[in-house]
Short mmCIF file of C-alpha atoms in Angstrom, two decimals:
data_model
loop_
_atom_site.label_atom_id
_atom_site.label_comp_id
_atom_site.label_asym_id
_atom_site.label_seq_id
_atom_site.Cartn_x
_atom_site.Cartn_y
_atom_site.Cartn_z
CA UNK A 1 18.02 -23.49 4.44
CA UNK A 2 17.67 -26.75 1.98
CA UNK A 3 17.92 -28.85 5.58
CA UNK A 4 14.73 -26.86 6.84
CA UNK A 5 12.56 -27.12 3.76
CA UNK A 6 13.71 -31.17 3.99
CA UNK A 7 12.61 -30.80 7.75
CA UNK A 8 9.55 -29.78 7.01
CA UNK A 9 8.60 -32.24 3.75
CA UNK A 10 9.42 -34.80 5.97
CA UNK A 11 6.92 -33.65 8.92
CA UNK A 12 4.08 -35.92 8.81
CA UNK A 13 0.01 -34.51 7.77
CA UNK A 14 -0.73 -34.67 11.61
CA UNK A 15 2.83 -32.27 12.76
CA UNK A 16 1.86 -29.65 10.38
CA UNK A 17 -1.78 -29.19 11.78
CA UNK A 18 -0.31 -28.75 15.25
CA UNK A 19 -0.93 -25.27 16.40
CA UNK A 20 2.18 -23.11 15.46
CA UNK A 21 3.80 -25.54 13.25
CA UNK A 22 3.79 -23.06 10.17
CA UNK A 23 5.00 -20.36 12.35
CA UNK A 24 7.73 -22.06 13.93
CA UNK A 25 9.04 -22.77 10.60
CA UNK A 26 9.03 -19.00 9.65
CA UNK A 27 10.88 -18.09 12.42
CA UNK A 28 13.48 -20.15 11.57
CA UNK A 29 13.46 -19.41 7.93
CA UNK A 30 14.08 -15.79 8.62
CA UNK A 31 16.58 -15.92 11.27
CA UNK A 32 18.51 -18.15 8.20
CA UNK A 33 17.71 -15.56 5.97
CA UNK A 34 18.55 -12.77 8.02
CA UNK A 35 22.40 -14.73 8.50
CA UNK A 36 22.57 -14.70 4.30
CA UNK A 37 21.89 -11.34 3.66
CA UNK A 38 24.55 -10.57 6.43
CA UNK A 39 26.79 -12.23 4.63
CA UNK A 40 25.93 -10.93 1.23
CA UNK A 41 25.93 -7.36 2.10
CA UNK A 42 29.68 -8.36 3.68
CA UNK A 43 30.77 -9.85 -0.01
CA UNK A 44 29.58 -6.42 -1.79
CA UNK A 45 30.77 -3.63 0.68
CA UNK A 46 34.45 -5.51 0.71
CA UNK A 47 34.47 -6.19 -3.10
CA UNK A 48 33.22 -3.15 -4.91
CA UNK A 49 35.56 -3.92 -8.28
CA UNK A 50 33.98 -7.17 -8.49
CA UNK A 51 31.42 -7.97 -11.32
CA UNK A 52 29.88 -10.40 -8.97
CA UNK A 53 29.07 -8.09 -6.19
CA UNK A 54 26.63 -6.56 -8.54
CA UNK A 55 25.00 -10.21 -9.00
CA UNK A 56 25.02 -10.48 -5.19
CA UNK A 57 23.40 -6.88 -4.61
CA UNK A 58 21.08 -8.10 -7.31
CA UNK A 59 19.87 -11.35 -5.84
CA UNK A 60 20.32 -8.84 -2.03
CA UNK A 61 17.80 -7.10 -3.29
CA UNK A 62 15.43 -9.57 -4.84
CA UNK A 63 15.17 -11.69 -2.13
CA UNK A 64 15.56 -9.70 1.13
CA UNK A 65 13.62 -6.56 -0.17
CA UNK A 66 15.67 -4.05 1.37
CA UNK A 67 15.54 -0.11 1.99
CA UNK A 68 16.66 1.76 -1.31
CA UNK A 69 18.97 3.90 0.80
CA UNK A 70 20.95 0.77 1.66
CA UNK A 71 21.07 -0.63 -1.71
CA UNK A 72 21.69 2.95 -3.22
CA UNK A 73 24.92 3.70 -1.33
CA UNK A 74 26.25 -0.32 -2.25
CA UNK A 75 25.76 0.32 -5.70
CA UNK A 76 27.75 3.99 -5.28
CA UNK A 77 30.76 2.15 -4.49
CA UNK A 78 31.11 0.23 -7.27
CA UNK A 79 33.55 0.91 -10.15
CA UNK A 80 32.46 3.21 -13.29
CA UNK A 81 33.19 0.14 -15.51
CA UNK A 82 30.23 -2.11 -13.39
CA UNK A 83 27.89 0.51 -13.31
CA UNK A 84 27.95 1.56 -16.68
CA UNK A 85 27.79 -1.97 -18.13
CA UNK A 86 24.44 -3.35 -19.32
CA UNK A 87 23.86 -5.66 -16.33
CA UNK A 88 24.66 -2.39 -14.36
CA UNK A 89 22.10 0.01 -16.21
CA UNK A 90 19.56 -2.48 -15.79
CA UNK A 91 20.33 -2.47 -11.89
CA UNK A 92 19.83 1.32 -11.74
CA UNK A 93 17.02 1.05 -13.62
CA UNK A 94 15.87 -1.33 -10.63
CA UNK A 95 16.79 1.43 -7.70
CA UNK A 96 14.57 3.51 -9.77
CA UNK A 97 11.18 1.34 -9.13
CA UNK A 98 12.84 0.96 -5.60
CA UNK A 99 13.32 4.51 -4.90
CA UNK A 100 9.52 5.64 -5.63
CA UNK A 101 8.86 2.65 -2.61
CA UNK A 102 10.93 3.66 -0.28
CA UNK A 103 10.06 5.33 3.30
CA UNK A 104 8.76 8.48 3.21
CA UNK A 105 7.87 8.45 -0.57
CA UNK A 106 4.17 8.86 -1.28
CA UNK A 107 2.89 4.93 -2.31
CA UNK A 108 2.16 4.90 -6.11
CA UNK A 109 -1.42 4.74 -6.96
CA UNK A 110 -2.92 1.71 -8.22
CA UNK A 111 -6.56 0.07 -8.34
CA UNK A 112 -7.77 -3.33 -8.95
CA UNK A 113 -11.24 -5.06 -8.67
CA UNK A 114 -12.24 -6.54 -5.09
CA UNK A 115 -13.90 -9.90 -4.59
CA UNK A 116 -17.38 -8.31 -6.46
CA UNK A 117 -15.54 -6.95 -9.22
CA UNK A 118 -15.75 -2.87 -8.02
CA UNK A 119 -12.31 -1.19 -8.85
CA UNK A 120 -11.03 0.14 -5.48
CA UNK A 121 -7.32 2.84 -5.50
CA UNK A 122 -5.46 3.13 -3.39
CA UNK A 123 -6.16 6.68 -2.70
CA UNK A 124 -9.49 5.75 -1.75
CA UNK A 125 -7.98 4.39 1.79
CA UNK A 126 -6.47 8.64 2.56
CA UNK A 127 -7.01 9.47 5.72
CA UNK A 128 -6.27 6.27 7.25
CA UNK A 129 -3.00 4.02 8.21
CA UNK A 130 -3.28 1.20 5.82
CA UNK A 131 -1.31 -2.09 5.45
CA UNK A 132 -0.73 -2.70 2.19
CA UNK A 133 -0.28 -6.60 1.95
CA UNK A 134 1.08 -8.52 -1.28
CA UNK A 135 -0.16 -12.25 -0.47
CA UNK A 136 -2.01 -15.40 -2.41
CA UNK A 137 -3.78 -18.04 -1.21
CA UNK A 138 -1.09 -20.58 -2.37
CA UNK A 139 1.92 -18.88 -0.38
CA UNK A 140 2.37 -20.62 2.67
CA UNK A 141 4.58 -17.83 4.54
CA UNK A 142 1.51 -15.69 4.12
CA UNK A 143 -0.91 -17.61 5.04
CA UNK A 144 1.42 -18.51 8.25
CA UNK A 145 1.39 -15.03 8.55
CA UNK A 146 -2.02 -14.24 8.49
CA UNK A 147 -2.89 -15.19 12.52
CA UNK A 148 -0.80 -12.72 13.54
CA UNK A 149 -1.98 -9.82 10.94
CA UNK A 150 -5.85 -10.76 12.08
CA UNK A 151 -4.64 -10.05 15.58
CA UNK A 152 -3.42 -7.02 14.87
CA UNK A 153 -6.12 -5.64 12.56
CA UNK A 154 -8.91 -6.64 15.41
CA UNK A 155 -7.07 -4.51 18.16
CA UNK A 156 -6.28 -1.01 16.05
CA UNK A 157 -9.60 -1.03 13.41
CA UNK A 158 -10.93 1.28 15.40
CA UNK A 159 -7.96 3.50 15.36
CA UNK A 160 -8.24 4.69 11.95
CA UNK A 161 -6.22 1.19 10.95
CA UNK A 162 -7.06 -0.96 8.04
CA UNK A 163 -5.31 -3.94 5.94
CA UNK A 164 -5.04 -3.86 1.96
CA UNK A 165 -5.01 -6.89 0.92
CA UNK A 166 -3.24 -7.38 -2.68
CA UNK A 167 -3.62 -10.73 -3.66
CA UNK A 168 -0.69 -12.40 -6.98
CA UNK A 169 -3.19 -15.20 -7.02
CA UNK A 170 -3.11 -16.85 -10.62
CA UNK A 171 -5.75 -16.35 -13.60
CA UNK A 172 -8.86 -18.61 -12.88
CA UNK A 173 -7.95 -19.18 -9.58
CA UNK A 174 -10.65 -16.56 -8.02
CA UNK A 175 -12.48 -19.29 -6.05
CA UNK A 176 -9.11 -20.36 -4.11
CA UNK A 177 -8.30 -16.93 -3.16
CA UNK A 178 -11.97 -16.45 -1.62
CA UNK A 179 -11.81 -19.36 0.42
CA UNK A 180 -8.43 -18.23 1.86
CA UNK A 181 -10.00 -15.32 2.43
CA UNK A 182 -13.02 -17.14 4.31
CA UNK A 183 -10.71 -19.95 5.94
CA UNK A 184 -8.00 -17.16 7.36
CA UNK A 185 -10.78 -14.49 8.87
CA UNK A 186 -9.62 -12.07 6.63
CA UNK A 187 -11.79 -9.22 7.43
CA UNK A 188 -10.78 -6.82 5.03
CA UNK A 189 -10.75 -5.09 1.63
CA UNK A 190 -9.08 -7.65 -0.95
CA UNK A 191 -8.13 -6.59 -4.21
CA UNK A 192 -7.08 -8.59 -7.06
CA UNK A 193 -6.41 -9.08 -11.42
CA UNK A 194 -5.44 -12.52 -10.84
CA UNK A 195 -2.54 -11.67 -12.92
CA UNK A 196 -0.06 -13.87 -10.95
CA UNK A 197 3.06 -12.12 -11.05
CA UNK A 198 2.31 -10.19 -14.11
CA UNK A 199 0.32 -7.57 -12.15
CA UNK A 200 1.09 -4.12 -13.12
CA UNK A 201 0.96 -3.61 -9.48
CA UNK A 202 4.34 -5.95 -8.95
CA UNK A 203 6.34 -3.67 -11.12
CA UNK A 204 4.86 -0.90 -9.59
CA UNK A 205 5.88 -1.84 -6.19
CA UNK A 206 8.78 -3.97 -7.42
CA UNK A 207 7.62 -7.27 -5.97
CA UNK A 208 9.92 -10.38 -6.26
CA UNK A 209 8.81 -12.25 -3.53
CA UNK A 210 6.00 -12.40 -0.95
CA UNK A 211 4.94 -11.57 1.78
CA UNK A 212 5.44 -8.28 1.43
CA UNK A 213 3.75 -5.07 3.16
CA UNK A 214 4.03 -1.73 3.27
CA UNK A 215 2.54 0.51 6.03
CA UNK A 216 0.79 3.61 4.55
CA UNK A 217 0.00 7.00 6.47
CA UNK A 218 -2.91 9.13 6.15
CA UNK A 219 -1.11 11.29 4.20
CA UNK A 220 -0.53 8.55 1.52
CA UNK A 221 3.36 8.33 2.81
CA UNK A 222 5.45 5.31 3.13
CA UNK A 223 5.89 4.45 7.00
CA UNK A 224 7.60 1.16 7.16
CA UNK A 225 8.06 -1.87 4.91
CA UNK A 226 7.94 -5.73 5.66
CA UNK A 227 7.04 -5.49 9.26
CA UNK A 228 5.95 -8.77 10.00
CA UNK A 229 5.68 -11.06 13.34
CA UNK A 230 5.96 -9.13 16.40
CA UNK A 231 7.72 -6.23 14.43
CA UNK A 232 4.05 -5.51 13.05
CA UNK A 233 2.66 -5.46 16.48
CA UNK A 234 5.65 -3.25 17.86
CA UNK A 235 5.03 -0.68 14.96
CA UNK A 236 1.00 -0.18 15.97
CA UNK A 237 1.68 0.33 19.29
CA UNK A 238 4.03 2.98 18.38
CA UNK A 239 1.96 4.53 16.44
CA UNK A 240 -1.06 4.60 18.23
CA UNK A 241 0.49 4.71 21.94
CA UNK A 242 -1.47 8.25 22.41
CA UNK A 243 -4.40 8.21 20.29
CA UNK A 244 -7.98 7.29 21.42
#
């Protein structure tokens, strides 16, 4: 991973305006990513007396954002003696905010102000599949992201599908996160408190790193999580395979 993120410092102003450049680079970032928390989930599920398999499952779950069933049944097998220690509490406590996420449990409520300042909730978007997508206008995996989530809201908004977006953009940093907006084609609702990561929303939805999304029914119910790339694309279509 630290040789890709030198690959791509080193790329030159004119490589990383080539079309796809950003995207390439995410592709390759996750399939890395994808080979670490392979090997992480290996370390826990083989060493559940360990002290530092709850460290691992801790880091697991901050940085690959997993389901809580998963995580839930890792943390199971540990020892009495790691689960009731403070470090161990704490990571319950975690499983907790993770469980009230999870597929299938109805999305906590939230609202924030859009880019005029009206408060919009969440519940406001019932009756309609929703993506619900954590993003700022200074993450670059988001904004590489953001082609392929414009191509999918133009070909099911007519389907009863709409985007969320939930921007972590910093305190007096409105203007950058309406020109994303603008510069992206981000035709969508936006909602933010420019509260960075101290959002009420982040603990809500326990957010340690984004992108993240989560794709809401019209029932308010959790249907997937972190579909991105073609995954996003292959979830519509499944959805919407028989409706006009």
């Amino acid at each position: 991973m630290t040789m890709l993120q030198r690959e791509y410092k080193a790329a030159t102003p004119e490589q990383k305006k080539e079309k796809g450049f950003d995207e390439r680079f995410e592709k390759r970032s996750d399939a890395i990513s994808a080979q670490q928390g392979k090997l992480k989930a290996q370390f826990i599920q083989a060493n559940p007396t360990s002290m530092l398999s709850l460290y691992v499952l801790k880091d697991y779950t901050d940085w690959f954002t997993p389901e809580f069933s998963e995580v839930e049944l890792m943390f199971s097998q540990f020892s009495e003696a790691i689960k009731t220690s403070k470090p161990g509490k704490a990571y319950a406590q975690t499983l907790a905010v993770l469980q009230t996420t999870s597929v299938g449990a109805t999305a906590p409520e939230f609202a924030q102000p859009d880019t005029s300042g009206k408060t919009i909730s969440l519940s406001s978007f019932r009756g309609k599949y929703v993506l619900v997508d954590f993003w700022a206008s200074w993450c670059v995996p988001c904004r590489a992201e953001n082609p392929n989530l414009v191509k999918n809201f133009q070909q099911y908004k007519d389907k009863n599908f709409t985007v969320l977006g939930v921007s972590l953009d910093r305190p007096n940093a409105k203007e950058a996160w309406l020109k994303a907006i603008r510069k992206d084609g981000l035709d969508w609702t936006h909602v933010s408190d420019l509260k960075h990561w101290d959002s009420e929303v982040v603990k809500q939805y326990a957010i340690r790193l984004i992108p993240q999304n989560f794709l809401i029914g019209p029932d308010g119910k959790i249907l997937a999580k972190n579909i991105r790339g073609e995954a996003l694309g292959v979830k519509l279509a499944e959805l919407f395979r028989n409706k006009p």
